[in-house]
């Protein structure tokens, strides 16, 4: 049996009781480590589980799935995924390959940022499509996310923006020379995301949002040091939310007063927050 | 401290390790029991936790929050919520009241249907707003959900439809006579939801969907006997998905072939499924 086990969002105790039972008894335990991260080290997980955990990077999952699935008809293999196994990134590919090989699969759900973002006080019913923001480079600033945000904004809906993480990246030089030397991991911050969003608006000029648009930065959702900050996009370009992971929510115009009551407490600056709210939200 | 603890979707072992620690040590444990249900009895929860659980119905939460929050500045109170505490229904009200009283709060996230619905193989990125479907009566058939579905459909997005549950309902007669006698609980089925959706389309005639539109019925997501069925809305009006809880996803036109590959295996009838797909989905 192939088990896809959700780990939740923050640390080793966010696994479910059922998930922990699977991890403790499986023959092999893999940890998917390229679409998200837990806020703790692999070693801490291993100590908690009392057994070794094999880190599965993108290469292993995408081209080495035979290794992961080896013998899984007869023994249990646990494939651990931060958040929910079908959350921000789906692992339907691995499941489809397992099915082709006649290997039964089972999923153990867990918290995902897609619903845990409700901790902002924003109603999940009022969210449109979720989008992803990648790190811009000098020459590559993809703005397809902007079209999705525009669709949401036109309906007055909130947009959850998931922020890029880069792990096991090679520099161009190391890649060219075939050296398996990796850059330190990078995690996009709320400030970087807000800056990139304003850069795209500058470029596209379709008025989907602007420096005065309200947004909420969320860091380490579900962890003891979870942090939420509400402010204008301009304000958020200067905010320091601390260690990863970060997410951002762009507020939709359909936001109502109950949502405002809740998020106002996180405002960087209550005055600018209220001024921005009055100009464009809550049916004003 | 007031803890809002997510229980996950199916049974007693879907709680997280951290959540279980809170439940075991809290002074009082409440179970929110009117917006969703676990698939097991309260007694089974109590046996598993080794302690009593107080069922909190809507009345207690909405008008008796003082009782729940009593003394919570000094002792720990656990408020258990099926799914994620900020999932389908938020409990921001209770948190706001706790804050007014100077009571600190903490949330333990868990799986929610809003992300676990990814088990259908549909990409969560391709979902628009989530809507709720209530039981129609002879005289009350609210169709505001239809406007939201229309907004999603116009963008080609999937719509998750959460189905009504009725617990602790009084008949009109018993209510009039002030008798606290309650009707048996009712849980909307996929078939009922599909019928009501077609009824609304008949009424509104805006062509948002029709008998040949593709949808997926999901029952007991996350449980061992989870069941998924894909078919036209017409086909789903006849499907028997077994015991609650059920949800439904109306497929968006932007659905792509990878999603089709996955959901096709659940088709009631592969022939009609493929015919419907060819007519309207995947960029056709």
XYZ file of C-alpha atoms in Angstrom:
568
model
C 0.000 0.000 0.000
C 1.187 3.520 -0.824
C 0.097 5.950 1.882
C 0.129 9.673 1.167
C 0.287 11.206 4.609
C -0.368 14.892 5.249
C 1.919 16.394 7.901
C 0.067 19.633 8.510
C 1.763 22.978 8.572
C 4.184 23.557 11.399
C 5.944 20.777 13.271
C 6.136 17.080 14.142
C 2.990 17.116 16.288
C 0.754 18.345 13.497
C 0.549 14.860 12.036
C -2.742 13.096 12.776
C -2.905 10.114 15.105
C -3.791 7.928 12.123
C -0.909 9.357 10.105
C 1.533 8.683 12.910
C 0.385 5.054 13.097
C 1.138 4.655 9.391
C 4.576 6.254 9.711
C 5.489 4.049 12.640
C 4.639 0.814 10.850
C 5.518 1.501 7.199
C 8.503 -0.244 5.630
C 9.898 2.938 4.116
C 9.147 6.585 4.855
C 9.723 9.339 2.279
C 9.411 13.064 2.906
C 8.437 15.206 -0.067
C 10.677 18.237 0.285
C 10.397 20.466 -2.744
C 6.912 22.001 -2.837
C 6.733 23.040 0.807
C 8.643 22.653 4.055
C 7.860 21.952 7.649
C 9.175 24.532 10.081
C 11.479 21.983 11.693
C 14.472 19.853 10.661
C 14.228 16.373 9.234
C 16.288 15.108 12.184
C 13.591 16.253 14.577
C 11.006 14.306 12.594
C 13.200 11.209 12.660
C 13.700 11.473 16.406
C 9.948 11.869 16.903
C 9.070 8.927 14.634
C 11.935 6.838 15.964
C 13.009 5.889 12.458
C 14.816 7.136 9.364
C 13.108 9.386 6.828
C 14.258 9.498 3.199
C 14.112 12.968 1.702
C 12.418 12.868 -1.693
C 13.405 15.785 -3.898
C 11.725 16.642 -7.161
C 14.089 14.443 -9.150
C 13.345 11.374 -7.069
C 9.584 11.864 -7.215
C 9.369 12.734 -10.896
C 11.911 10.342 -12.371
C 12.572 7.890 -9.577
C 9.057 6.915 -8.676
C 9.944 3.257 -9.316
C 12.215 3.385 -6.300
C 9.476 4.895 -4.143
C 6.917 2.368 -5.348
C 9.281 -0.606 -5.271
C 7.558 -3.605 -3.717
C 4.676 -1.431 -2.465
C 2.218 -4.139 -3.478
C 3.499 -6.206 -0.582
C 4.778 -3.676 1.951
C 3.547 -0.306 3.187
C 5.302 2.802 1.910
C 4.576 6.186 3.525
C 5.029 9.292 1.409
C 4.860 12.334 3.691
C 3.663 15.640 2.314
C 3.735 18.942 4.168
C 0.196 20.282 4.499
C -2.422 18.126 2.791
C -1.341 15.532 0.191
C -3.783 17.065 -2.288
C -3.220 20.625 -1.151
C -1.277 23.306 -2.956
C 0.432 20.790 -5.201
C -1.211 17.539 -5.986
C 0.569 14.271 -6.149
C -1.942 12.741 -8.480
C 0.921 11.688 -10.761
C 2.427 9.391 -8.153
C -1.005 7.958 -7.372
C -1.736 7.375 -11.056
C 1.583 5.545 -11.488
C 0.857 3.429 -8.423
C -2.525 2.495 -9.865
C -0.927 1.469 -13.168
C 1.286 -0.895 -11.218
C -1.703 -2.293 -9.306
C -0.556 -0.777 -6.013
C -3.416 0.313 -3.736
C -3.173 3.842 -2.339
C -4.622 5.634 0.635
C -4.523 9.290 1.617
C -4.379 10.693 5.159
C -5.643 14.296 4.924
C -4.329 17.140 7.038
C -4.443 20.903 7.327
C -3.554 22.873 4.211
C -2.766 26.549 3.847
C -5.816 26.659 1.529
C -8.135 26.344 4.518
C -5.852 27.317 7.423
C -5.668 30.797 5.869
C -9.084 31.204 7.504
C -7.032 32.144 10.610
C -6.906 35.638 9.090
C -10.601 35.963 9.897
C -11.461 36.146 6.218
C -14.331 33.894 5.180
C -13.182 31.022 2.982
C -16.397 31.426 0.989
C -15.134 34.787 -0.191
C -11.956 33.479 -1.808
C -11.597 33.005 -5.536
C -8.845 31.022 -7.247
C -5.547 30.526 -5.461
C -2.473 31.726 -7.339
C 1.269 31.176 -7.040
C 3.978 33.805 -7.117
C 7.425 32.785 -8.367
C 10.686 34.637 -7.789
C 11.139 37.214 -10.548
C 14.542 37.450 -12.225
C 15.980 40.257 -14.329
C 14.628 38.665 -17.472
C 11.705 36.551 -16.274
C 8.752 38.180 -14.576
C 5.774 35.971 -15.397
C 2.475 37.758 -14.884
C -0.089 35.094 -15.705
C -1.054 35.150 -12.016
C -2.206 38.725 -12.603
C -4.971 37.535 -14.919
C -6.272 35.175 -12.259
C -6.132 37.900 -9.600
C -8.026 40.155 -11.989
C -10.774 37.557 -12.396
C -11.107 37.307 -8.622
C -10.940 41.062 -8.116
C -13.650 41.676 -10.716
C -15.931 39.479 -8.605
C -14.846 41.206 -5.395
C -13.192 38.022 -4.092
C -10.067 37.549 -1.983
C -7.011 35.927 -3.556
C -4.646 33.655 -1.662
C -1.134 33.996 -3.063
C 1.217 31.091 -2.365
C 4.869 32.115 -2.356
C 7.738 30.439 -4.170
C 10.293 28.299 -2.450
C 13.585 27.277 -4.074
C 15.369 24.267 -2.716
C 18.233 22.326 -4.306
C 18.758 24.987 -6.940
C 21.967 24.963 -8.962
C 23.610 28.149 -10.174
C 23.736 28.378 -13.963
C 27.488 27.898 -13.803
C 27.303 24.802 -11.639
C 24.544 23.411 -13.819
C 26.579 24.015 -16.984
C 29.591 22.282 -15.480
C 27.489 19.435 -14.158
C 28.516 20.133 -10.583
C 25.960 18.945 -8.066
C 26.481 21.959 -5.836
C 23.297 23.557 -4.607
C 22.473 27.103 -3.619
C 21.083 27.757 -0.146
C 17.280 27.411 -0.059
C 15.250 30.568 -0.644
C 11.749 31.314 0.581
C 9.824 34.285 -0.735
C 8.783 36.819 1.879
C 5.551 38.783 2.097
C 7.554 41.945 1.365
C 9.066 40.453 -1.801
C 5.647 39.259 -2.956
C 4.060 42.670 -2.381
C 6.900 44.342 -4.324
C 6.567 41.954 -7.236
C 2.811 42.460 -7.323
C 3.270 46.218 -7.567
C 5.903 45.694 -10.255
C 3.417 43.676 -12.311
C 0.713 46.319 -11.893
C 3.220 48.973 -13.058
C 3.866 46.842 -16.121
C 0.291 45.789 -16.917
C -1.514 48.946 -15.796
C -4.960 47.332 -15.704
C -5.759 48.705 -12.265
C -6.417 45.332 -10.665
C -4.801 46.607 -7.469
C -2.385 49.294 -6.424
C -0.139 50.570 -3.617
C -3.244 51.396 -1.528
C -4.931 48.001 -1.948
C -5.357 46.107 1.297
C -3.666 42.777 1.840
C -2.777 40.460 4.686
C 0.618 38.901 5.170
C 0.623 35.552 6.969
C 3.718 33.835 8.325
C 4.060 30.357 9.838
C 0.325 29.690 9.841
C -0.554 27.121 12.493
C 2.741 27.476 14.373
C 3.065 28.960 17.882
C 4.798 32.020 16.405
C 2.235 32.519 13.647
C 2.152 36.151 12.563
C -0.489 38.126 10.673
C -0.104 41.654 9.379
C -2.714 43.700 7.524
C -1.887 46.782 5.519
C -1.694 48.334 2.104
C 0.471 46.583 -0.469
C 2.867 49.524 -0.204
C 3.105 49.050 3.562
C 3.638 45.327 3.173
C 6.680 45.885 0.934
C 8.457 47.054 4.109
C 7.164 44.525 6.600
C 9.428 41.937 8.249
C 7.450 38.769 8.959
C 10.362 36.669 10.192
C 11.264 33.147 9.132
C 9.342 31.220 6.423
C 6.815 30.154 5.223
C 4.892 33.230 4.172
C 1.650 33.698 2.264
C -0.297 36.746 1.208
C -3.986 37.459 0.767
C -5.140 40.276 -1.469
C -8.415 41.568 -0.067
C -11.487 41.480 -2.315
C -13.899 44.420 -2.461
C -16.732 42.175 -1.311
C -15.052 41.967 2.121
C -17.622 42.736 4.790
C -17.562 44.438 8.149
C -17.278 41.258 10.210
C -14.094 40.446 8.312
C -12.842 43.977 8.843
C -13.456 43.777 12.610
C -11.228 40.759 12.760
C -8.349 41.831 10.525
C -8.145 45.401 11.788
C -6.331 44.145 14.893
C -3.388 43.067 12.699
C -3.094 46.417 10.926
C 0.410 47.860 10.538
C -1.230 51.238 10.881
C -4.905 51.485 11.863
C -5.277 54.927 10.332
C -4.105 54.030 6.833
C -5.950 50.707 7.119
C -9.254 52.416 7.869
C -8.697 55.046 5.200
C -8.019 52.354 2.582
C -11.028 50.351 3.769
C -13.328 53.346 3.454
C -12.147 54.090 -0.064
C -12.735 50.682 -1.502
C -14.152 47.882 0.601
C -17.245 46.673 2.427
C -19.661 48.032 -0.137
C -18.315 51.583 0.036
C -6.758 29.689 27.107
C -9.478 28.866 24.565
C -8.281 26.222 22.121
C -10.133 25.725 18.856
C -9.170 22.209 17.851
C -9.809 20.819 14.376
C -10.887 17.158 14.399
C -10.437 16.408 10.717
C -13.050 14.679 8.653
C -13.771 11.087 9.551
C -13.109 9.587 12.973
C -11.358 9.875 16.338
C -7.885 9.234 14.912
C -8.013 12.192 12.538
C -7.181 14.580 15.360
C -3.555 15.770 15.323
C -1.108 14.717 18.001
C -1.016 18.309 19.255
C -4.807 18.489 19.277
C -5.053 15.281 21.273
C -2.631 16.655 23.869
C -4.882 19.691 24.320
C -8.015 17.567 24.644
C -6.407 15.314 27.232
C -5.333 18.183 29.488
C -8.095 20.794 29.047
C -10.490 21.508 31.929
C -13.565 21.302 29.729
C -14.074 19.858 26.249
C -16.892 21.042 23.955
C -17.822 19.505 20.619
C -19.391 21.830 18.058
C -22.150 19.741 16.556
C -24.304 21.801 14.254
C -22.271 22.810 11.193
C -20.750 19.420 10.480
C -20.474 15.960 11.981
C -17.829 13.356 12.459
C -18.659 9.964 11.067
C -18.635 8.398 14.530
C -20.611 8.745 17.768
C -19.746 11.121 20.570
C -19.388 8.120 22.906
C -16.576 6.767 20.758
C -14.788 10.095 21.032
C -15.217 10.091 24.803
C -13.857 6.569 25.082
C -10.872 7.511 22.948
C -10.145 10.705 24.882
C -10.875 9.042 28.202
C -13.043 11.948 29.316
C -16.473 13.532 28.889
C -17.298 15.730 25.913
C -20.017 18.395 26.113
C -22.032 18.713 22.916
C -22.336 22.373 21.928
C -25.339 23.000 19.722
C -25.980 26.264 17.903
C -27.923 27.700 20.845
C -25.100 27.109 23.283
C -22.449 28.592 21.001
C -24.452 31.591 19.871
C -26.196 32.580 23.082
C -24.357 30.629 25.756
C -20.797 31.535 24.935
C -20.339 32.834 28.484
C -20.677 29.274 29.717
C -18.089 28.042 27.229
C -15.698 30.864 28.056
C -16.306 30.743 31.809
C -13.024 30.989 33.682
C -11.027 30.403 30.478
C -8.546 33.057 31.533
C -7.304 30.648 34.177
C -8.046 27.197 32.802
C -7.821 25.601 29.345
C -11.041 25.074 27.428
C -11.022 22.951 24.268
C -13.656 23.684 21.619
C -13.617 20.866 19.072
C -14.683 21.545 15.510
C -15.138 18.914 12.813
C -12.768 19.634 9.931
C -10.723 22.797 10.387
C -11.799 25.405 12.969
C -11.730 28.069 10.253
C -13.045 25.788 7.537
C -16.499 25.780 6.048
C -17.930 27.794 8.899
C -15.767 30.118 10.855
C -15.896 30.525 14.551
C -14.487 34.011 14.487
C -17.414 35.154 16.633
C -16.387 32.978 19.549
C -12.769 34.092 19.177
C -13.791 37.749 19.057
C -15.854 37.347 22.235
C -12.935 35.614 23.950
C -10.656 38.500 22.995
C -13.118 41.037 24.415
C -12.925 39.151 27.695
C -9.131 39.115 27.584
C -8.994 35.353 27.074
C -6.096 34.185 24.886
C -6.980 31.821 22.046
C -5.105 29.285 19.985
C -6.156 27.292 16.937
C -5.081 23.755 16.046
C -5.654 23.372 12.291
C -6.768 20.167 10.620
C -8.036 18.848 7.313
C -11.031 20.608 5.824
C -13.288 19.524 2.988
C -12.117 22.715 1.236
C -8.726 21.145 0.581
C -9.447 17.429 1.056
C -11.736 17.658 -1.984
C -8.443 17.482 -3.892
C -8.884 13.704 -3.503
C -11.110 13.915 -6.567
C -7.987 14.590 -8.621
C -9.200 18.087 -9.455
C -6.595 20.804 -8.968
C -7.420 23.099 -6.075
C -6.072 25.988 -8.147
C -8.972 25.513 -10.523
C -11.709 26.031 -7.933
C -13.639 29.262 -7.621
C -15.814 30.244 -4.675
C -17.300 27.532 -2.500
C -21.092 27.569 -2.172
C -23.622 25.987 0.177
C -26.811 24.186 -0.770
C -29.686 24.202 1.705
C -32.664 21.850 1.740
C -35.405 23.292 -0.471
C -38.938 23.316 0.866
C -42.217 23.751 -1.007
C -42.066 27.488 -0.521
C -38.386 28.252 -0.012
C -35.903 27.459 -2.765
C -33.123 30.005 -2.360
C -31.029 30.343 -5.503
C -28.392 32.874 -4.502
C -25.842 30.044 -4.765
C -26.657 29.951 -8.475
C -25.184 33.426 -8.963
C -21.932 32.335 -7.359
C -21.805 29.166 -9.471
C -22.417 31.318 -12.524
C -19.461 33.540 -11.657
C -17.246 30.475 -11.336
C -18.622 28.856 -14.475
C -18.041 32.004 -16.526
C -14.366 31.733 -15.582
C -14.316 28.005 -16.310
C -13.691 27.165 -12.651
C -14.872 24.235 -10.566
C -17.373 24.846 -7.766
C -17.364 22.945 -4.491
C -20.917 22.649 -3.165
C -21.247 21.971 0.563
C -24.478 20.203 1.458
C -26.922 21.118 4.180
C -27.223 19.257 7.438
C -30.156 19.639 9.815
C -29.680 18.660 13.409
C -31.932 19.451 16.373
C -34.707 20.704 14.127
C -38.186 21.158 15.567
C -41.312 20.595 13.511
C -43.402 23.754 13.105
C -46.023 22.217 15.353
C -43.588 21.360 18.126
C -42.006 24.784 17.824
C -45.400 26.497 18.080
C -46.289 24.478 21.144
C -42.910 25.074 22.720
C -42.166 21.343 22.854
C -38.487 20.572 22.834
C -38.950 17.533 20.612
C -36.500 17.305 17.745
C -36.755 15.719 14.326
C -34.215 13.076 13.338
C -31.097 14.657 11.788
C -31.065 15.027 8.014
C -28.041 15.138 5.731
C -28.365 16.181 2.120
C -27.287 13.572 -0.407
C -25.457 14.087 -3.684
C -28.628 12.982 -5.493
C -30.761 15.574 -3.680
C -28.215 18.287 -4.398
C -28.045 17.410 -8.097
C -31.875 17.470 -8.301
C -32.100 20.832 -6.595
C -29.436 22.262 -8.883
C -31.401 21.172 -11.940
C -34.565 22.615 -10.393
C -32.853 25.986 -10.001
C -31.593 25.922 -13.591
C -35.151 25.148 -14.753
C -36.316 28.174 -12.814
C -33.509 30.603 -13.679
C -32.823 29.412 -17.237
C -29.468 31.195 -17.527
C -27.694 28.122 -18.873
C -25.074 28.002 -16.139
C -25.251 24.193 -16.225
C -27.693 21.537 -17.319
C -28.545 17.830 -17.109
C -25.439 17.005 -19.192
C -22.992 19.047 -17.124
C -20.313 16.976 -15.449
C -20.044 16.808 -11.687
C -18.402 14.675 -9.042
C -20.175 13.361 -5.987
C -17.967 12.790 -2.945
C -19.016 10.885 0.157
C -17.148 10.472 3.450
C -13.980 12.160 2.199
C -10.983 10.961 4.194
C -12.743 7.904 5.637
C -11.856 4.307 4.763
C -15.130 3.976 2.840
C -14.707 7.263 0.952
C -16.629 7.154 -2.324
C -16.289 9.249 -5.461
C -18.636 9.183 -8.440
C -18.334 11.219 -11.621
C -21.183 11.724 -14.019
C -23.641 14.148 -15.521
C -25.894 16.028 -13.124
C -28.773 13.971 -14.491
C -26.934 10.740 -13.698
C -26.051 11.973 -10.213
C -29.733 12.539 -9.378
C -30.005 8.735 -9.291
C -26.777 7.834 -7.550
C -26.688 6.275 -4.068
C -23.540 7.370 -2.250
C -24.360 5.770 1.102
C -24.189 7.364 4.521
C -23.246 11.061 5.063
C -21.469 13.416 4.676
C -21.724 14.193 0.978
C -20.330 17.005 -1.161
C -20.547 17.802 -4.843
C -18.193 19.446 -7.301
C -19.521 21.010 -10.475
C -16.808 20.720 -13.105
C -15.503 23.918 -14.697
C -14.877 24.139 -18.443
C -11.218 24.931 -17.808
C -10.749 21.353 -16.559
C -7.766 19.830 -18.296
C -6.819 16.392 -19.507
C -4.763 15.431 -16.453
C -7.837 16.036 -14.324
C -9.943 14.025 -16.742
C -7.540 11.074 -16.600
C -8.002 10.950 -12.866
C -11.747 11.423 -12.544
C -12.697 9.192 -15.452
C -12.081 6.144 -13.259
C -15.022 7.188 -11.037
C -17.445 7.621 -13.924
C -20.927 6.127 -13.476
C -20.836 5.499 -17.191
C -17.610 6.028 -19.137
C -19.437 6.476 -22.409
C -21.709 9.313 -21.312
C -18.819 10.793 -19.310
C -16.570 10.957 -22.348
C -19.345 12.264 -24.558
C -20.100 15.058 -22.088
C -16.383 15.828 -21.727
C -15.944 16.121 -25.486
C -18.894 18.481 -25.798
C -17.794 20.977 -23.253
C -14.543 20.550 -21.344
C -10.774 20.555 -21.678
C -10.715 23.359 -24.213
C -13.118 21.622 -26.613
